[in-house]
Short mmCIF file of C-alpha atoms and ligand atoms in Angstrom, two decimals:
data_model
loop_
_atom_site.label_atom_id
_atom_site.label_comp_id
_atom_site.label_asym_id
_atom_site.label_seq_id
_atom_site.Cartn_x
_atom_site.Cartn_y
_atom_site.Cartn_z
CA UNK A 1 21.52 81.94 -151.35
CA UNK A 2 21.31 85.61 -150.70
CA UNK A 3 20.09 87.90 -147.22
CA UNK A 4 16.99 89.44 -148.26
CA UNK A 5 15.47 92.25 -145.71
CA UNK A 6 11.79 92.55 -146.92
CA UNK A 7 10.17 95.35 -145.12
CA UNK A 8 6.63 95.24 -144.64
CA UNK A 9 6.43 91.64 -144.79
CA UNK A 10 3.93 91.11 -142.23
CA UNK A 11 1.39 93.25 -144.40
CA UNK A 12 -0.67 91.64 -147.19
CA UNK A 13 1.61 91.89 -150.28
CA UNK A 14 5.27 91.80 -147.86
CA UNK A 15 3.98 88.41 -146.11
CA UNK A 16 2.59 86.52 -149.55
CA UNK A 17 6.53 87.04 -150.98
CA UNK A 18 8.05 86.09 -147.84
CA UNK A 19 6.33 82.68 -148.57
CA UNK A 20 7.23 83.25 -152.26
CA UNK A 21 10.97 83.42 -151.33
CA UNK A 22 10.62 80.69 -149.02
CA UNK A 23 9.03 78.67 -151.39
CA UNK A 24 11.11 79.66 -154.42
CA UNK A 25 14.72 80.11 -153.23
CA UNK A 26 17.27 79.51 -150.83
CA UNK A 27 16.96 83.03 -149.46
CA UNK A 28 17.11 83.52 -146.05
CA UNK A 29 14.60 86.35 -144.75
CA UNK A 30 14.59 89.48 -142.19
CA UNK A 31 11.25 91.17 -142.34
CA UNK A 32 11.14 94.83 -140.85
CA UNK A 33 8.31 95.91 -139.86
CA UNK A 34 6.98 98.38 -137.48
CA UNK A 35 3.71 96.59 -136.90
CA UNK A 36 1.08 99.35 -137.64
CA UNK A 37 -2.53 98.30 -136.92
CA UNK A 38 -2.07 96.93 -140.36
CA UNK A 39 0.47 94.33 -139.82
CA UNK A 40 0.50 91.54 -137.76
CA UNK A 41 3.18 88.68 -136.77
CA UNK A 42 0.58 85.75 -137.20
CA UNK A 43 0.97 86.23 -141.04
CA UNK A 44 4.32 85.01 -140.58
CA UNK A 45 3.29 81.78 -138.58
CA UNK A 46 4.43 78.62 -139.86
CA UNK A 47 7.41 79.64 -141.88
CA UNK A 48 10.78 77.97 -140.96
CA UNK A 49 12.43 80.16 -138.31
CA UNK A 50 15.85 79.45 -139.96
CA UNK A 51 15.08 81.05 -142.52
CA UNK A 52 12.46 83.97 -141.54
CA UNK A 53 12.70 86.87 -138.72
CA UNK A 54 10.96 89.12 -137.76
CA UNK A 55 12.46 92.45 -136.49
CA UNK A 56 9.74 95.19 -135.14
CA UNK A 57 10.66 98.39 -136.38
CA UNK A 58 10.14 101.41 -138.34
CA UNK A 59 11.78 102.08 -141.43
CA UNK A 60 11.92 105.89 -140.80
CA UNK A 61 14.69 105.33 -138.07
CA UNK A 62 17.98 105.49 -139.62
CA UNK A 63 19.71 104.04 -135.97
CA UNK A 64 17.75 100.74 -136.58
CA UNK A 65 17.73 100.83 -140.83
CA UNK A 66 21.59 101.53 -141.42
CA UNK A 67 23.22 98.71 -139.83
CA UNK A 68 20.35 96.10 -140.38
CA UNK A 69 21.04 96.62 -144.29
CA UNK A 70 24.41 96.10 -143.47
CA UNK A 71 23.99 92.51 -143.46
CA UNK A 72 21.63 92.07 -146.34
CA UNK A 73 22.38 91.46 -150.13
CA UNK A 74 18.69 93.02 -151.28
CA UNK A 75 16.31 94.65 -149.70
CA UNK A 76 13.05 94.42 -151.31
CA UNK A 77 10.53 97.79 -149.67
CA UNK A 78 6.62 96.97 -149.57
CA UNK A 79 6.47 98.68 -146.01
CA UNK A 80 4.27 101.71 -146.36
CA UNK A 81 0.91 103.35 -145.38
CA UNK A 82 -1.02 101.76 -147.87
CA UNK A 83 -4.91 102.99 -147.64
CA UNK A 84 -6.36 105.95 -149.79
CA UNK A 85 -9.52 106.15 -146.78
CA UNK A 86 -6.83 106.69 -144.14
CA UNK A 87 -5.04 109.34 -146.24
CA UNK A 88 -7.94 111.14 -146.48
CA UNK A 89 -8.47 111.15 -142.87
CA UNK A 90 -5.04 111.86 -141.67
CA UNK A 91 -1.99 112.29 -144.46
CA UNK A 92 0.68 112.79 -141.68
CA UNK A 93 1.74 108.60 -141.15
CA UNK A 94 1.81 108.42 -145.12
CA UNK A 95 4.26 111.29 -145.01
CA UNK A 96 6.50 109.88 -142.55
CA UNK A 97 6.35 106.06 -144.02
CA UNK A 98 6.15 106.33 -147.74
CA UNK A 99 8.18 109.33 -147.89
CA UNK A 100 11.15 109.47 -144.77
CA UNK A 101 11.08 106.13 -144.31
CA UNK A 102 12.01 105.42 -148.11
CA UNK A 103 14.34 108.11 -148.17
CA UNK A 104 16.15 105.98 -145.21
CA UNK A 105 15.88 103.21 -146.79
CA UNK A 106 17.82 104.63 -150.30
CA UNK A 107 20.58 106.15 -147.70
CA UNK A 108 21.57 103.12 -145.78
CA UNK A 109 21.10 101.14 -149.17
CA UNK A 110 23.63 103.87 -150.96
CA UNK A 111 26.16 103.94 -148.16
CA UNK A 112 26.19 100.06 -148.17
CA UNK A 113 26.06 99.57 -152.27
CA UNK A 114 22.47 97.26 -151.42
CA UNK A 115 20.56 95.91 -154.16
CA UNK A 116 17.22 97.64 -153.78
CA UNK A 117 13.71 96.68 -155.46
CA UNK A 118 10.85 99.25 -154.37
CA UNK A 119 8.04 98.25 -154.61
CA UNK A 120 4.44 101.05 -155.80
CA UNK A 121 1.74 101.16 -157.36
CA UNK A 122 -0.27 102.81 -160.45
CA UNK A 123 -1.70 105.25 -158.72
CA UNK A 124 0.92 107.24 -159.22
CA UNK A 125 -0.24 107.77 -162.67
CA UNK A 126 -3.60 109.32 -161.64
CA UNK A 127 -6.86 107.92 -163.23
CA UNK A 128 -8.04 107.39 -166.76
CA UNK A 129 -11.44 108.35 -168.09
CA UNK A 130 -13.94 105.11 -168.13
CA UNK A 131 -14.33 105.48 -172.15
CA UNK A 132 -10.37 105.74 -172.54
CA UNK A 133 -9.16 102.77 -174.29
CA UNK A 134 -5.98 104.00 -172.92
CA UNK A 135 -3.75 101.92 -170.40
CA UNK A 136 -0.67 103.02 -168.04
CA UNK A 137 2.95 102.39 -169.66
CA UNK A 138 6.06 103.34 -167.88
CA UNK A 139 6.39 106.26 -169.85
CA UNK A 140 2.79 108.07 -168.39
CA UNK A 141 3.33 111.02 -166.71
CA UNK A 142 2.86 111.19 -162.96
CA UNK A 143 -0.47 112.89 -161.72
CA UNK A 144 -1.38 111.38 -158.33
CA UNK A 145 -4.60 112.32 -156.67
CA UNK A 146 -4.76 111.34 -152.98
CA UNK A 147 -2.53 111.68 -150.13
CA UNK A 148 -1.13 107.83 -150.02
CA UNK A 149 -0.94 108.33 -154.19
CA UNK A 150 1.37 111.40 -153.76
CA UNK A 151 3.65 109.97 -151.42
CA UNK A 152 4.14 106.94 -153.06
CA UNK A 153 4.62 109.08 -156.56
CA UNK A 154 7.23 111.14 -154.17
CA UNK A 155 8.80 108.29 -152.91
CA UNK A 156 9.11 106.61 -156.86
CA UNK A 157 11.09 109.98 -157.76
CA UNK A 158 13.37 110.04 -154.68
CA UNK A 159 14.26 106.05 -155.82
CA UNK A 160 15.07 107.49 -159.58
CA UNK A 161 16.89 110.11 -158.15
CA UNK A 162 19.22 108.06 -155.73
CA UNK A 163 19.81 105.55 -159.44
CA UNK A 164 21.10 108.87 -160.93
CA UNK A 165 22.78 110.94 -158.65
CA UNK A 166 24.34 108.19 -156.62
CA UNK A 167 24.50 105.46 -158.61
CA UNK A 168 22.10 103.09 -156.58
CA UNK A 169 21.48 100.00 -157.97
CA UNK A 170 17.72 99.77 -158.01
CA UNK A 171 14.61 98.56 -159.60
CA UNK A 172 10.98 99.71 -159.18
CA UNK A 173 7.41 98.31 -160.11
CA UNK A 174 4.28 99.59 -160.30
CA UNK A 175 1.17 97.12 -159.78
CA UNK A 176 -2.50 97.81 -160.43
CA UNK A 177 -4.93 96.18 -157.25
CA UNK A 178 -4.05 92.77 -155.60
CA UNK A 179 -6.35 90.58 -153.85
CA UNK A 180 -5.59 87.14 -152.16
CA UNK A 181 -5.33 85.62 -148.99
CA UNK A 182 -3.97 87.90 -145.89
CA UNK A 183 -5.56 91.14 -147.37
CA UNK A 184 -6.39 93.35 -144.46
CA UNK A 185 -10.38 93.83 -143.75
CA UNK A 186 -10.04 97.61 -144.79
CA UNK A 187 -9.93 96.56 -148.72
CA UNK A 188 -12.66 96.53 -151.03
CA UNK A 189 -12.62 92.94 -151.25
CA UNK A 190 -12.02 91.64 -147.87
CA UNK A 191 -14.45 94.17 -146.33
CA UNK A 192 -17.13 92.89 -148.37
CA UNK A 193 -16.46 89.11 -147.87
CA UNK A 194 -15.82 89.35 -144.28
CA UNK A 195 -19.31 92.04 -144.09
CA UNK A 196 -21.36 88.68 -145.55
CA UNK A 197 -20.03 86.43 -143.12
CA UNK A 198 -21.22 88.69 -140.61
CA UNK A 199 -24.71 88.91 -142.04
CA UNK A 200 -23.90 92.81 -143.11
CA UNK A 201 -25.03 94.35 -146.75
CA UNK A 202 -21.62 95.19 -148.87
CA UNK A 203 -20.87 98.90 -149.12
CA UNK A 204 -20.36 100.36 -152.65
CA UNK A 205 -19.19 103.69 -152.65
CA UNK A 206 -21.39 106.22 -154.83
CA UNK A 207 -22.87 104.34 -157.90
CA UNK A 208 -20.01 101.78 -158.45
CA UNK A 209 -18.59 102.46 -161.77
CA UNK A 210 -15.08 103.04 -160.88
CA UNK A 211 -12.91 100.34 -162.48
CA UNK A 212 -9.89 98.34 -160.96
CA UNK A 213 -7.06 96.30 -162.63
CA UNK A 214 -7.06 93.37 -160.24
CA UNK A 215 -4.05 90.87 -160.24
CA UNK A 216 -3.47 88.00 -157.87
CA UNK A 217 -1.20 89.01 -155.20
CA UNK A 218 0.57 85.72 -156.28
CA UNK A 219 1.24 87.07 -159.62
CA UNK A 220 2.40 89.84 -158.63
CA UNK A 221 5.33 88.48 -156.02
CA UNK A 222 6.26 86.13 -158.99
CA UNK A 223 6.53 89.36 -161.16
CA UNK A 224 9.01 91.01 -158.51
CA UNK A 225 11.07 88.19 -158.29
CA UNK A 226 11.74 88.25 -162.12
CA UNK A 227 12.47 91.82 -162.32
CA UNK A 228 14.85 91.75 -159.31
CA UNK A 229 16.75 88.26 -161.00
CA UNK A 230 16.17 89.68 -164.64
CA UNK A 231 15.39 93.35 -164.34
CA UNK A 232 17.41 96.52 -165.55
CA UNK A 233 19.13 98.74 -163.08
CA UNK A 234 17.30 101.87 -162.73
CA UNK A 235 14.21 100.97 -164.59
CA UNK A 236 10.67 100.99 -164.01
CA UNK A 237 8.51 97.95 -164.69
CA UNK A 238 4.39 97.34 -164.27
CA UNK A 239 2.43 94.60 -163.41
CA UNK A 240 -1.15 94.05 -164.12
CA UNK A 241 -2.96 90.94 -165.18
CA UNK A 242 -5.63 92.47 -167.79
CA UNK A 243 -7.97 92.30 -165.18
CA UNK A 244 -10.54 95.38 -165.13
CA UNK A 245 -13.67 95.18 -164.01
CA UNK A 246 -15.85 97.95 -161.83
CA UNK A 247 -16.60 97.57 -158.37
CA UNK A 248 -20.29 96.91 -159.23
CA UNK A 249 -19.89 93.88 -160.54
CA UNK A 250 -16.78 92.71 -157.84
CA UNK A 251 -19.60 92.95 -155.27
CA UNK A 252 -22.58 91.38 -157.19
CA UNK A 253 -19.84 88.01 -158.15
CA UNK A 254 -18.80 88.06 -154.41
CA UNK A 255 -22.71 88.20 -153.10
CA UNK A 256 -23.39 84.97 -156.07
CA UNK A 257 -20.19 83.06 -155.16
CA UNK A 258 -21.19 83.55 -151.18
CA UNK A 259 -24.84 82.70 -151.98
CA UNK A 260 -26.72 85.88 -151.93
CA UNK A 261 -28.86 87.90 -153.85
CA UNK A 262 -26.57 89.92 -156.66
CA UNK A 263 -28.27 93.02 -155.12
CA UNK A 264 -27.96 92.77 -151.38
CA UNK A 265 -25.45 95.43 -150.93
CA UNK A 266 -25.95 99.27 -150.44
CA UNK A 267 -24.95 102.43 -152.29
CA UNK A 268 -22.91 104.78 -149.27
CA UNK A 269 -21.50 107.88 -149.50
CA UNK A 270 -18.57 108.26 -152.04
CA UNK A 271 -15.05 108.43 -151.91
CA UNK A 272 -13.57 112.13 -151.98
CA UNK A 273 -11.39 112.36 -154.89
CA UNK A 274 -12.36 109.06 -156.02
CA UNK A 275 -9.90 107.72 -158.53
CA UNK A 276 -12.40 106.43 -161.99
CA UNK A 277 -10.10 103.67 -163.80
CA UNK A 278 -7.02 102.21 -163.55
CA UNK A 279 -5.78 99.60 -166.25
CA UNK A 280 -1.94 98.49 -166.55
CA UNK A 281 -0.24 97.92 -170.16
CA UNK A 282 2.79 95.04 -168.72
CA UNK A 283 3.73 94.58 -172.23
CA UNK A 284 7.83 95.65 -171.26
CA UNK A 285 7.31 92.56 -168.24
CA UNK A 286 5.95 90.43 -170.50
CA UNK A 287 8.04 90.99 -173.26
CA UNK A 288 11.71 91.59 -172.24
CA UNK A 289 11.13 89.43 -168.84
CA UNK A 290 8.95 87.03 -169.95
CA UNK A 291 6.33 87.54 -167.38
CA UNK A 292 2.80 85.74 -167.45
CA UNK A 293 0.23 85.70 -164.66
CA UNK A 294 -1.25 82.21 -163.55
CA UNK A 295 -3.93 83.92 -162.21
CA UNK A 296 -6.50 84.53 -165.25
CA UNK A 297 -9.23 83.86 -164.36
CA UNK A 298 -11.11 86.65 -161.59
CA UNK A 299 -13.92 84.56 -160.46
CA UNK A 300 -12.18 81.48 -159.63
CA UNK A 301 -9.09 83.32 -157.89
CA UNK A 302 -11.97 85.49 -156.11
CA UNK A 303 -13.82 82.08 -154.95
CA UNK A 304 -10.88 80.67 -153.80
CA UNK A 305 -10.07 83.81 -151.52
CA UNK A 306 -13.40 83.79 -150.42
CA UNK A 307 -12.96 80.18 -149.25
CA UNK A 308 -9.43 81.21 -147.35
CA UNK A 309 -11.63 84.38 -145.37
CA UNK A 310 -14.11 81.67 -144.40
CA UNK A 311 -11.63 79.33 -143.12
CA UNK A 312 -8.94 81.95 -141.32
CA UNK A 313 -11.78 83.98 -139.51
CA UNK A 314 -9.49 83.57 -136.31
CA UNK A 315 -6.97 85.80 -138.21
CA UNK A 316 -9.45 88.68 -139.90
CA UNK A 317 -11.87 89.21 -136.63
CA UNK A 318 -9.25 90.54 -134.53
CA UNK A 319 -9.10 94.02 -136.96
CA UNK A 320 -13.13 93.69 -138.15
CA UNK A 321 -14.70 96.17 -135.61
CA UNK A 322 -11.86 98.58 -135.78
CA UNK A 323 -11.61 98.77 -139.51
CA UNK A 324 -15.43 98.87 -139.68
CA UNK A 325 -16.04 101.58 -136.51
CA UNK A 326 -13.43 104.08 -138.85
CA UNK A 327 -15.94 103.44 -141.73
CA UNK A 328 -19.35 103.83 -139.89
CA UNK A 329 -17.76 107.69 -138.92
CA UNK A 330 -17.67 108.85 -142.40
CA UNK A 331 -21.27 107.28 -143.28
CA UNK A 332 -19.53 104.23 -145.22
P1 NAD B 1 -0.42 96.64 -145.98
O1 NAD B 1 -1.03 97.88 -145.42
O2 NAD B 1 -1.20 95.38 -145.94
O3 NAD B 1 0.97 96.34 -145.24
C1 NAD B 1 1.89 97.35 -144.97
C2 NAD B 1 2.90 96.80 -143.98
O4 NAD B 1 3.89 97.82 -143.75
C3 NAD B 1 2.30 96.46 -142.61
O5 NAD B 1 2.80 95.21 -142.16
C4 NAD B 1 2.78 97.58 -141.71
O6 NAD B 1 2.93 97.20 -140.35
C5 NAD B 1 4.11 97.93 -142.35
N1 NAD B 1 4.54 99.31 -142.05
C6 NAD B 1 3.79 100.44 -142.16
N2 NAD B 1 4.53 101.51 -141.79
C7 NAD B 1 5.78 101.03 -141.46
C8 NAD B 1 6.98 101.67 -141.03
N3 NAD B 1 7.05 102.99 -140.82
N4 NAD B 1 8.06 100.90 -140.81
C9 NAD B 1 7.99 99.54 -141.00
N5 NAD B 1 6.88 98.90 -141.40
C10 NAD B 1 5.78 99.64 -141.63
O7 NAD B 1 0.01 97.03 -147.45
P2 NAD B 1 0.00 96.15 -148.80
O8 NAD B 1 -1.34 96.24 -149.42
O9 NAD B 1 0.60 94.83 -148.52
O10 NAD B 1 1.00 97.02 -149.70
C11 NAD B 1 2.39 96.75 -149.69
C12 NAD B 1 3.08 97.64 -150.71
O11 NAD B 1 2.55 97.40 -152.00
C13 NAD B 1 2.88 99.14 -150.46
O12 NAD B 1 4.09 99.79 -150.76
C14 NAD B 1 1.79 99.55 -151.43
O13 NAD B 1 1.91 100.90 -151.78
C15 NAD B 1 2.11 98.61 -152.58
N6 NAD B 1 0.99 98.26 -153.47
C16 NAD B 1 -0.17 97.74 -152.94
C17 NAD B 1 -1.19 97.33 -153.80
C18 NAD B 1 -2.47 96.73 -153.26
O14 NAD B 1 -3.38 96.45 -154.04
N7 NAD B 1 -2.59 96.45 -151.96
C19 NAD B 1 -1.02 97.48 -155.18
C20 NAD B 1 0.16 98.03 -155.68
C21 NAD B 1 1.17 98.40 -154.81
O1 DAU B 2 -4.14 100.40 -157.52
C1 DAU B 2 -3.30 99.94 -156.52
C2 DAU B 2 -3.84 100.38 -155.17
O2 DAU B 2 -4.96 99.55 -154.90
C3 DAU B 2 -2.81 100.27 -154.06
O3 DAU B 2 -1.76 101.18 -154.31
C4 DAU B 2 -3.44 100.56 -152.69
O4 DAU B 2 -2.48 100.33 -151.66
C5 DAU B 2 -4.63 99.65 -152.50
O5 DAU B 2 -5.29 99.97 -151.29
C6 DAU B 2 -5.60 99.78 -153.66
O6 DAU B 2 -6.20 101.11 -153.67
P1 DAU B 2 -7.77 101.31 -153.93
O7 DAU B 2 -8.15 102.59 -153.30
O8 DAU B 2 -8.09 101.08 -155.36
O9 DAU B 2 -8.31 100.02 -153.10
P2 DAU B 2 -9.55 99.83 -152.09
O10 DAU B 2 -9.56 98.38 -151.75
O11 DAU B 2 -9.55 100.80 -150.98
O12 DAU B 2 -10.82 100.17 -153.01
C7 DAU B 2 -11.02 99.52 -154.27
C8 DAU B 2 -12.23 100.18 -154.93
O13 DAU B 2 -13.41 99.86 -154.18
C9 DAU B 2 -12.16 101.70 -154.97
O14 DAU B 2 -12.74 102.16 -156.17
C10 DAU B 2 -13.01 102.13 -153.77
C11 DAU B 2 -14.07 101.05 -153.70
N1 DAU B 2 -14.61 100.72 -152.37
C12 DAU B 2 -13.74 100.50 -151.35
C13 DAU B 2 -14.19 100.13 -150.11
C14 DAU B 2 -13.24 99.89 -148.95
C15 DAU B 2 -15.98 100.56 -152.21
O15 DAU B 2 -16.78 100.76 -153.15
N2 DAU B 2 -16.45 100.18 -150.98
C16 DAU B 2 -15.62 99.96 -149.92
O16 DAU B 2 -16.11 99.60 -148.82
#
């Protein structure tokens, strides 16, 4: 049994491995979070309190971080500004999360000699041409385009840095897009789900071609939990599923599994900076940790997530209008 402090576990990804611990181990659980309009305590709801807290904070306070990792074994960071829209709108939270708060994170976990598993994304490798057959390994270079990419790409190299220069003993991934249950309405996905149950067209930005590497947000918690049990100190790992497709056809499956018209969505303006493709090579998870995704197949993992927004509408509505009201000011 080991003290896990999982920050950002009342966001989409954080909350899913909470339940993953909880359902996997013996672990007993703090989640830190600062509860940004992004996370929310009812994700947490109907775990067993003696083995799951909640503490409300913000990982950028070093009063607060330093003696709370004290009294943890691993701590396991998801917390973090996580949308490229809001970047683009205002950078200064993503600076202050992603970047100060991780580098308060690595300094309470250095003084204390914490286990640490931080947790990013590919975006940190930039795009790749939609003709490339290429994939990201862990040896790509970094080239991140947008505001939320930069500062998690800064907050990767501050991790490597605290490995090398102070012997940390930590572990990173980086994961291509997740989708599942808990998602916050912002997303691609949920936003377009949650837009048909209102009777509203889905909103593709510019023509649609840009490609995603989705992966079950189940797949990837499972993936996390091997590297930190299996994983090399002070190596890099990513997770994808194989799992590219453009956002075209994500919105035409959605509209057929939710009984529409394939074509009852609208073309709005485009992202600025949009990223084209992102595809992940996880041959090093598959190979040295023995990895493999449950999750392969997109349209029945997408139904079923469509069936959990229909049925938790009590949980979603509550952030709809806001999320939608930030959209409807930038003609999206
Ligand atoms: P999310 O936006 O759903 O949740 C983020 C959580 O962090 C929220 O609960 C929020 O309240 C909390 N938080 C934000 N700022 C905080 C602060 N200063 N102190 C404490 N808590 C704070 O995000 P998500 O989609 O679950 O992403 C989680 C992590 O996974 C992020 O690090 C993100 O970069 C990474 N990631 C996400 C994806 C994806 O597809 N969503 C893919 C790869 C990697
Ligand atoms: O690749 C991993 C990343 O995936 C994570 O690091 C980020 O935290 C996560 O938000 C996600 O980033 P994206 O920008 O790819 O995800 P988003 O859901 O915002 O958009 C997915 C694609 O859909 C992207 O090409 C933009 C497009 N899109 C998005 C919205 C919200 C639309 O066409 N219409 C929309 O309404």
């Amino acid at each position: 049994m080991a003290r896990v402090l999982v920050t950002g576990g009342a966001g989409f990804i954080g909350s899913n491995f909470v339940r993953h611990l909880v359902d996997h181990t013996d672990d007993e659980v703090t989640v830190l979070d600062k509860l940004t309009y992004a996370g929310d305590p009812r994700t947490l709801e109907g775990l067993p309190e003696n083995r799951v807290r909640l503490v409300q904070g913000d990982i950028a306070d070093a009063e607060l971080v330093t003696p709370l990792v004290a009294g943890h074994d691993l701590v396991v960071h998801f917390a973090a500004e996580s949308h490229n829209d809001n970047s683009l709108s205002d950078p200064s939270p993503f600076v202050d999360t992603n970047l100060v708060g991780t580098f308060t994170l690595l300094e309470a976990v250095r003084r204390h000699d914490t286990r640490y598993h931080h947790i990013s994304t590919d975006e940190v490798y930039g795009d790749l041409a939609l003709d490339d057959p290429a994939k990201f390994t862990e040896s790509t270079p970094y080239n991140p385009s947008s505001p939320y990419s930069s500062t998690k790409a800064g907050s990767d190299l501050l991790v490597r840095a605290w490995v090398r220069s102070f012997g940390v003993r930590a572990t990173i991934s980086n994961c291509s897009n997740n989708y599942g249950p808990y998602q916050h309405v912002e997303k691609f996905i949920p936003r377009q789900i949650t837009n048909v149950v209102d009777g509203v067209r889905p909103k593709l930005y510019g023509a649609g071609e840009n490609v995603r590497d989705w992966i079950h947000v189940d797949d990837h918690n499972a993936a996390v939990l091997r590297i930190i049990e299996a994983g090399t100190i002070g190596e890099t790992y990513l997770i994808g599923a194989d799992g590219e497709q453009n956002n075209k056809d994500v919105v035409e499956l959605i509209l057929e599994l939710m009984g529409q018209p394939r074509d009852a969505y609208d073309h709005v303006t485009d992202r600025v900076g949009h990223d084209l493709r992102y595809a992940i090579d996880a041959t090093r998870l598959r190979t040295e940790l023995g990895w493999e995704p449950r999750f392969s197949d997109f349209r029945s993992g997408l139904a079923d997530t469509i069936a959990w927004y229909r049925d938790n509408e009590a949980w979603w509505r509550v952030q709809k209008a806001a999320a939608e009201a930030k959209y409807a000011a930038k003609g999206q």
